[in-house]
mmCIF file of C-alpha atoms in Angstrom:
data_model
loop_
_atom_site.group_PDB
_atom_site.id
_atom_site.type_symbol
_atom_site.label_atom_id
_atom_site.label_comp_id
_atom_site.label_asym_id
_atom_site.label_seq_id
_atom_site.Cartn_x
_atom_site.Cartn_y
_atom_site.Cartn_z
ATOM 1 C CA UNK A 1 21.088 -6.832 3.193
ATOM 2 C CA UNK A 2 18.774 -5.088 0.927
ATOM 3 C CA UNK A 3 20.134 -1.364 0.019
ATOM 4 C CA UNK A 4 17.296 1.012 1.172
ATOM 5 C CA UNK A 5 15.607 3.966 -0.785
ATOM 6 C CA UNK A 6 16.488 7.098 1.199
ATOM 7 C CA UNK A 7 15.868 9.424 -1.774
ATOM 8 C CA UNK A 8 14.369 12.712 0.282
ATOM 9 C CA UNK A 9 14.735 11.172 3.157
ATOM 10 C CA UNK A 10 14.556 14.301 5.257
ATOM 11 C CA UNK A 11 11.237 15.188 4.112
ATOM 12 C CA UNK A 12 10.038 11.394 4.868
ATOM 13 C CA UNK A 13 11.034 11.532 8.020
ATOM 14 C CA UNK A 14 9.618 14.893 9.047
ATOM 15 C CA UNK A 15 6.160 13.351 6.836
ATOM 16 C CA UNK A 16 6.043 11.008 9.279
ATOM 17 C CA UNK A 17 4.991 13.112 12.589
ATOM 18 C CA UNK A 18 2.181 14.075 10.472
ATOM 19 C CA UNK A 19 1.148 11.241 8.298
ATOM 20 C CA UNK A 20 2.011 7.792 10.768
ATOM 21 C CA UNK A 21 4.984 6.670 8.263
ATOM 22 C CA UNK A 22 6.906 4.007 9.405
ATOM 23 C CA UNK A 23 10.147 1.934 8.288
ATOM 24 C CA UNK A 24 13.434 3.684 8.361
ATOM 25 C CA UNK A 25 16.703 1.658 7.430
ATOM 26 C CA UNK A 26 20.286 3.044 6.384
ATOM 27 C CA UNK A 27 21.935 3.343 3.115
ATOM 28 C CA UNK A 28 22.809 5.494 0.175
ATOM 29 C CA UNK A 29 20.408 5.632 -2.620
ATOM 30 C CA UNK A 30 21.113 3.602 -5.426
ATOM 31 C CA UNK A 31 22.076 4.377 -9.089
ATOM 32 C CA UNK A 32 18.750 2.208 -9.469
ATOM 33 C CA UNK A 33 16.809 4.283 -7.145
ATOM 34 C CA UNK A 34 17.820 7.332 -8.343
ATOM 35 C CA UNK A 35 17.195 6.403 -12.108
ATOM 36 C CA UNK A 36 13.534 5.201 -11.286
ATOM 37 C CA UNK A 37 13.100 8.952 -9.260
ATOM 38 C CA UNK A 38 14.178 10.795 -12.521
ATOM 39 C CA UNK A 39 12.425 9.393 -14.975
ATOM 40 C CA UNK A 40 8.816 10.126 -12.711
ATOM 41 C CA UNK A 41 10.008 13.311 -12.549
ATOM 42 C CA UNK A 42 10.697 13.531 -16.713
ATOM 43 C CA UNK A 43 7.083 11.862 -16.807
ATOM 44 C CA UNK A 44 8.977 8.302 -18.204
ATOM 45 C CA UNK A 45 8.418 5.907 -15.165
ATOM 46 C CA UNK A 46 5.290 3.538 -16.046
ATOM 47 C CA UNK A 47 3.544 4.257 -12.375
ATOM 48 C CA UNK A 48 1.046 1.644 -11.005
ATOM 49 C CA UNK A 49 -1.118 2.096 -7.748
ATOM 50 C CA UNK A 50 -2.540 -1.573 -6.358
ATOM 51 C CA UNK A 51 -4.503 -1.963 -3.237
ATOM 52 C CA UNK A 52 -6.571 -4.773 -1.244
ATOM 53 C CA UNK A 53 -9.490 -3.159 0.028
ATOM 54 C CA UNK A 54 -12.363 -4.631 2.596
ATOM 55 C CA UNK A 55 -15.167 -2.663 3.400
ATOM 56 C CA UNK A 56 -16.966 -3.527 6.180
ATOM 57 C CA UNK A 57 -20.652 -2.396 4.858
ATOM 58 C CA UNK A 58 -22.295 -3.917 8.263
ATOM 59 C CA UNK A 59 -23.402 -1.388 10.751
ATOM 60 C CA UNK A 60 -23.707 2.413 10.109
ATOM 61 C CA UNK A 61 -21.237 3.873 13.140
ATOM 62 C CA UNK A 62 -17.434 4.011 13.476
ATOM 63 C CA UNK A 63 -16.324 0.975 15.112
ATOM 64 C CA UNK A 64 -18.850 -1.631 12.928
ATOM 65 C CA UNK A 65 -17.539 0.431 9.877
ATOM 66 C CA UNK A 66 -13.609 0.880 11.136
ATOM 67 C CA UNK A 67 -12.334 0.228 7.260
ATOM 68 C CA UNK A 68 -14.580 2.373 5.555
ATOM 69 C CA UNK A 69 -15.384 5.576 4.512
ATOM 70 C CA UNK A 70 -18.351 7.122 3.441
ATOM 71 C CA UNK A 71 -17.655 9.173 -0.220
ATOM 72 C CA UNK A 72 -20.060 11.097 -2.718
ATOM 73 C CA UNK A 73 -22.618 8.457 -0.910
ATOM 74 C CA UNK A 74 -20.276 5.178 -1.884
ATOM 75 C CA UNK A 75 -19.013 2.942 0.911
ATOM 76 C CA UNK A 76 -15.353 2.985 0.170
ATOM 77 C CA UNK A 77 -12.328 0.958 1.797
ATOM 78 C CA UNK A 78 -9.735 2.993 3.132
ATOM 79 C CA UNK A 79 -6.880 1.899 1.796
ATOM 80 C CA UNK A 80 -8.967 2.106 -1.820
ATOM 81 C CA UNK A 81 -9.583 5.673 -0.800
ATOM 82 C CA UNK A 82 -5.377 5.938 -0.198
ATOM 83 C CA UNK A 83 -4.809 4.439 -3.354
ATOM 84 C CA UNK A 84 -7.180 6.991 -5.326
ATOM 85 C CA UNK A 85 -5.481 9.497 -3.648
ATOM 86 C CA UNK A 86 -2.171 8.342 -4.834
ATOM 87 C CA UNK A 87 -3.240 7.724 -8.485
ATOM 88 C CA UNK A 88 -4.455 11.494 -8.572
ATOM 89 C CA UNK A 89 -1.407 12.793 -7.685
ATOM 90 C CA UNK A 90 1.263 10.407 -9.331
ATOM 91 C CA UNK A 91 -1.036 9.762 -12.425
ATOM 92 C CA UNK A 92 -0.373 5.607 -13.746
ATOM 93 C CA UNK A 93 -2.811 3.385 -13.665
ATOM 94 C CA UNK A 94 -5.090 1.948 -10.600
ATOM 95 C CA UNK A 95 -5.908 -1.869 -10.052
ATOM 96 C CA UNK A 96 -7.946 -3.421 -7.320
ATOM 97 C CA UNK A 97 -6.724 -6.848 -5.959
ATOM 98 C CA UNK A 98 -9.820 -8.551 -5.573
ATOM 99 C CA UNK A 99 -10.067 -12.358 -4.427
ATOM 100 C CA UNK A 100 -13.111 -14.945 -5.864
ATOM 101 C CA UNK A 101 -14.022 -15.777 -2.030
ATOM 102 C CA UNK A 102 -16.385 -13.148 -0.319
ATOM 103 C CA UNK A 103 -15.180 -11.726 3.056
ATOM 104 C CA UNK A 104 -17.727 -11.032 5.168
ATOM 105 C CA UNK A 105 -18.998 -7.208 5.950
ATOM 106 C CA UNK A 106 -19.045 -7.311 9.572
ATOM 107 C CA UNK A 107 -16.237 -6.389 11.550
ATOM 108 C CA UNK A 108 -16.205 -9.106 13.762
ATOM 109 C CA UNK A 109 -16.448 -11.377 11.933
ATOM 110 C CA UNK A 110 -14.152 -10.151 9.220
ATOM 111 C CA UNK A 111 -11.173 -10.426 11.790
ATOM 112 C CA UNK A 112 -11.597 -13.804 12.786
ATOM 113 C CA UNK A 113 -11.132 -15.026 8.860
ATOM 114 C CA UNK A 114 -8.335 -12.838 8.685
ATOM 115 C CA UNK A 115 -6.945 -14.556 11.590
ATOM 116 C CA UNK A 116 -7.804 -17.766 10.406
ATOM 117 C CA UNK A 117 -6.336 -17.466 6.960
ATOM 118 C CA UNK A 118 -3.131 -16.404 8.694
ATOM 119 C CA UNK A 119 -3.208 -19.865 11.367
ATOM 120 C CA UNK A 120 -3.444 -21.427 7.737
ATOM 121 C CA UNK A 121 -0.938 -19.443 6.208
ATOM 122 C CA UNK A 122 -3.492 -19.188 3.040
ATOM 123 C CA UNK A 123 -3.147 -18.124 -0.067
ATOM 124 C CA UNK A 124 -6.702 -17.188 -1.301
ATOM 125 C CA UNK A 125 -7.452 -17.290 -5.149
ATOM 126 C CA UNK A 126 -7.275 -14.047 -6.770
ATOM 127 C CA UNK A 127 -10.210 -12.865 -9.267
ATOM 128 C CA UNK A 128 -8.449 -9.728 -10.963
ATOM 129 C CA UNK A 129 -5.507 -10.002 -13.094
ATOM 130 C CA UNK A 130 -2.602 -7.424 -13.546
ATOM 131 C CA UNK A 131 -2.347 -6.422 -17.699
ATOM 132 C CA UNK A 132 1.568 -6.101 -19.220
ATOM 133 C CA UNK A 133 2.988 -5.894 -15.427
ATOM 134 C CA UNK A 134 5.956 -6.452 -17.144
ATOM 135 C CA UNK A 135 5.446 -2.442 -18.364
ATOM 136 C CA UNK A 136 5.327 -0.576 -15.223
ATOM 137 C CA UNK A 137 8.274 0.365 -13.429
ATOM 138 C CA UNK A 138 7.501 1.802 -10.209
ATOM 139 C CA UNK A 139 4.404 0.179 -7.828
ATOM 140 C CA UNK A 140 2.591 1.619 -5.228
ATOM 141 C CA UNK A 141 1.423 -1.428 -2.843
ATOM 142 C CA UNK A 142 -1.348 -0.599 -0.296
ATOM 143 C CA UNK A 143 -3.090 -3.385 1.894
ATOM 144 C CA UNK A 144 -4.417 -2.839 5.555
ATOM 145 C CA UNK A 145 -3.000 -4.086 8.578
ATOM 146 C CA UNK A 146 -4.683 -7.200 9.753
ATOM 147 C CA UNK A 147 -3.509 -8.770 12.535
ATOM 148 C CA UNK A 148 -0.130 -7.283 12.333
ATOM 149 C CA UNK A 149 0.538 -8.224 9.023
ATOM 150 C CA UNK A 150 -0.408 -7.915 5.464
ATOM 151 C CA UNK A 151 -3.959 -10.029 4.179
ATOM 152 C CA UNK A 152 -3.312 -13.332 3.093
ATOM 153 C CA UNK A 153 -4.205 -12.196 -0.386
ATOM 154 C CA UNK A 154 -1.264 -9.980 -0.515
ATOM 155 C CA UNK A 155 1.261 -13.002 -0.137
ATOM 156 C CA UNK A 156 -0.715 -14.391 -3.059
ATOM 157 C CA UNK A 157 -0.569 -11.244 -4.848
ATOM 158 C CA UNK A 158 3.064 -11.075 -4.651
ATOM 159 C CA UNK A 159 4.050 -15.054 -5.388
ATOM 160 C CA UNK A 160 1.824 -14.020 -8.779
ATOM 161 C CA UNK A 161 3.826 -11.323 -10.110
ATOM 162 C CA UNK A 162 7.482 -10.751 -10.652
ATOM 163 C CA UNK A 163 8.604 -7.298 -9.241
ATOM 164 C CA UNK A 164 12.423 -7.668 -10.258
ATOM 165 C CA UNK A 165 14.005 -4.285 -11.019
ATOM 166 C CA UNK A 166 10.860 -2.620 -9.808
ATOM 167 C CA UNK A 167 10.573 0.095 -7.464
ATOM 168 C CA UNK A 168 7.923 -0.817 -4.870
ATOM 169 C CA UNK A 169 6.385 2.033 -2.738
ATOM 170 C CA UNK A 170 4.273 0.386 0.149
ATOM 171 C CA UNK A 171 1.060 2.135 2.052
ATOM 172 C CA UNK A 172 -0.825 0.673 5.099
ATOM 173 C CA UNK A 173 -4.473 1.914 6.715
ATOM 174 C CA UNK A 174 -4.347 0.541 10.136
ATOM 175 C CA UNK A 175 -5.749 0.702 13.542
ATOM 176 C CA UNK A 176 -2.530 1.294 15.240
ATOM 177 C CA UNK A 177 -0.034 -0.867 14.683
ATOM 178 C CA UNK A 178 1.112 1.053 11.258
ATOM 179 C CA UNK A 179 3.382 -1.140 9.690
ATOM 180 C CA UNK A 180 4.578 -3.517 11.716
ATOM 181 C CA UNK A 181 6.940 -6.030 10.033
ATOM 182 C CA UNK A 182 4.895 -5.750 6.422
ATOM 183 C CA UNK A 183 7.638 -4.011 4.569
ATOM 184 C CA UNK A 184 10.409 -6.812 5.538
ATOM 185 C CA UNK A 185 7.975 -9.422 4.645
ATOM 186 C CA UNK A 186 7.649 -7.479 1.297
ATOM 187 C CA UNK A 187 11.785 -7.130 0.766
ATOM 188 C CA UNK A 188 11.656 -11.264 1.493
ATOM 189 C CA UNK A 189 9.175 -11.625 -0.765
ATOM 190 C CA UNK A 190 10.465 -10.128 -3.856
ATOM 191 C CA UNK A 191 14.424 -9.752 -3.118
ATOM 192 C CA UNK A 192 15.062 -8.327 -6.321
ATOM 193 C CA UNK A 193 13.183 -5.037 -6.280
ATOM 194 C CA UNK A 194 14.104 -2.070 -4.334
ATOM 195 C CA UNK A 195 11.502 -1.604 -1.468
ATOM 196 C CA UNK A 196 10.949 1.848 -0.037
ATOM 197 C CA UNK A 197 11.518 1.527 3.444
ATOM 198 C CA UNK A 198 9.915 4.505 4.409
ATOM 199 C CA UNK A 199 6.057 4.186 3.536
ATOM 200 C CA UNK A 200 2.768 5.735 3.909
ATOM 201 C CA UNK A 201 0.910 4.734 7.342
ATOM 202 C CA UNK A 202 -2.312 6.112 7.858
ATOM 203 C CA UNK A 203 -4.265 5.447 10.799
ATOM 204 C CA UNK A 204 -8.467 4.411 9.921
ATOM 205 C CA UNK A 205 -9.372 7.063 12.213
ATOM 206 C CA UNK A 206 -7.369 9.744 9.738
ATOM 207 C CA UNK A 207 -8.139 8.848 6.055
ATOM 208 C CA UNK A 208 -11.411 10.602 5.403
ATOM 209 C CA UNK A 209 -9.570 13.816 6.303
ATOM 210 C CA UNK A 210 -6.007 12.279 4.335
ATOM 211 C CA UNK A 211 -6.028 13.745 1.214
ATOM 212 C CA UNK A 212 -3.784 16.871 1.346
ATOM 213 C CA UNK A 213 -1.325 14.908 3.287
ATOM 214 C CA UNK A 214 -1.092 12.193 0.716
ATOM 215 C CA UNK A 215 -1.198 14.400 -1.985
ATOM 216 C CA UNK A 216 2.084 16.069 -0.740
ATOM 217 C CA UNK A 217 3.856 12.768 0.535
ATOM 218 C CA UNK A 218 3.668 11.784 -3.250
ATOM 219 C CA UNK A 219 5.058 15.276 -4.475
ATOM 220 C CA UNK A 220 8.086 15.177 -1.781
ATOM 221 C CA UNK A 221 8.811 11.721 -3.314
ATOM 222 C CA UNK A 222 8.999 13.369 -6.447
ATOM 223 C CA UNK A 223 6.131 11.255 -7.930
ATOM 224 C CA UNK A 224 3.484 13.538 -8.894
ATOM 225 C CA UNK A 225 2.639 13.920 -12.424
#
């Protein structure tokens, strides 16, 4: 069984009556683990914040627009507004998965593909390509929660790159059901990296009004730059 993170564990589980964080898991923190939190905190780690975003730009009111938010004027996903968040605070670098097939804007019917990709178990084709992954040693991983699981693009995302030896920090916008099993999907996915178990959940309702609480989740996990 995987070893779990718990580096500041007591602040991540008091973060998560606030902020919706979800996982948990046992363990002492690793030599790996707590190599990869000292060299953020000496400014070392190579720090990389990816996200699958889907704004739904039908509709002007709450429920038509449940994965958006409204910023400077700019329709923005969510979880892209999470991930911004993130990237302020830890520093690194910021990359978009994006996929070559258009999803559409309207809630409704944005669901049903999800839900059809999933019957299908798809893997749609990805548009945006990842520069020297090789070079970055701890990755913040942000989708939202469709269907009670990650997008289909996200399995794609991770059968592209190789996160062995990597640190990978997982975040979820949602409309309830937080995490659900994402982050063991994640650990099956790429055995050989060391998965936080205790992410960032966020529910849609609650990101516009996110930021300070992000902003210190990052600091308590000793990430900020």
């Amino acid at each position: 069984m995987k070893k779990k993170w718990m580096v500041f564990v007591c602040l991540l589980c008091l973060s998560a009556v606030s902020w919706g964080c979800s996982g948990g898991g046992s363990g002492a923190s690793t030599e790996t683990e707590t190599q990869a939190v000292d060299a953020a905190k000496n400014g070392d780690a190579k720090i990389l914040t990816v996200y699958f975003t889907m704004p739904e730009t039908d509709g002007t009111d709450a429920v038509s627009g449940a994965s958006r938010i409204v910023e400077n004027g700019d329709v923005v996903g969510n979880t892209q507004f999470v991930a911004q968040q993130i990237q302020d605070t830890a520093g690194g670098d910021l990359f978009q998965i994006e996929t070559t097939k258009t999803y559409p804007g309207d809630h409704d019917a944005l669901v049903d593909e999800a839900s059809q990709e999933q019957d299908e178990d798809a893997r749609p084709e990805l548009s945006s390509e990842i520069d020297n992954f090789d070079q970055y040693d701890v990755v913040f991983v942000g989708y939202p929660n469709w269907w009670g699981d990650m997008p289909q693009a996200m399995y794609t995302f991770f059968d592209t790159y190789d996160f062995s030896g990597k640190t990978i920090i997982p975040f979820v916008t949602h409309g309830g059901s937080g995490f659900s099993d994402t982050i063991s999907s994640i650990e099956t996915l790429e055995p050989d990296a060391e998965v936080v178990s205790s992410g960032l959940s966020i529910a849609r309702d609650d990101v516009a009004d996110a930021g300070g609480d992000i902003k210190t989740w990052v600091e308590d996990l000793g990430f900020a730059k």
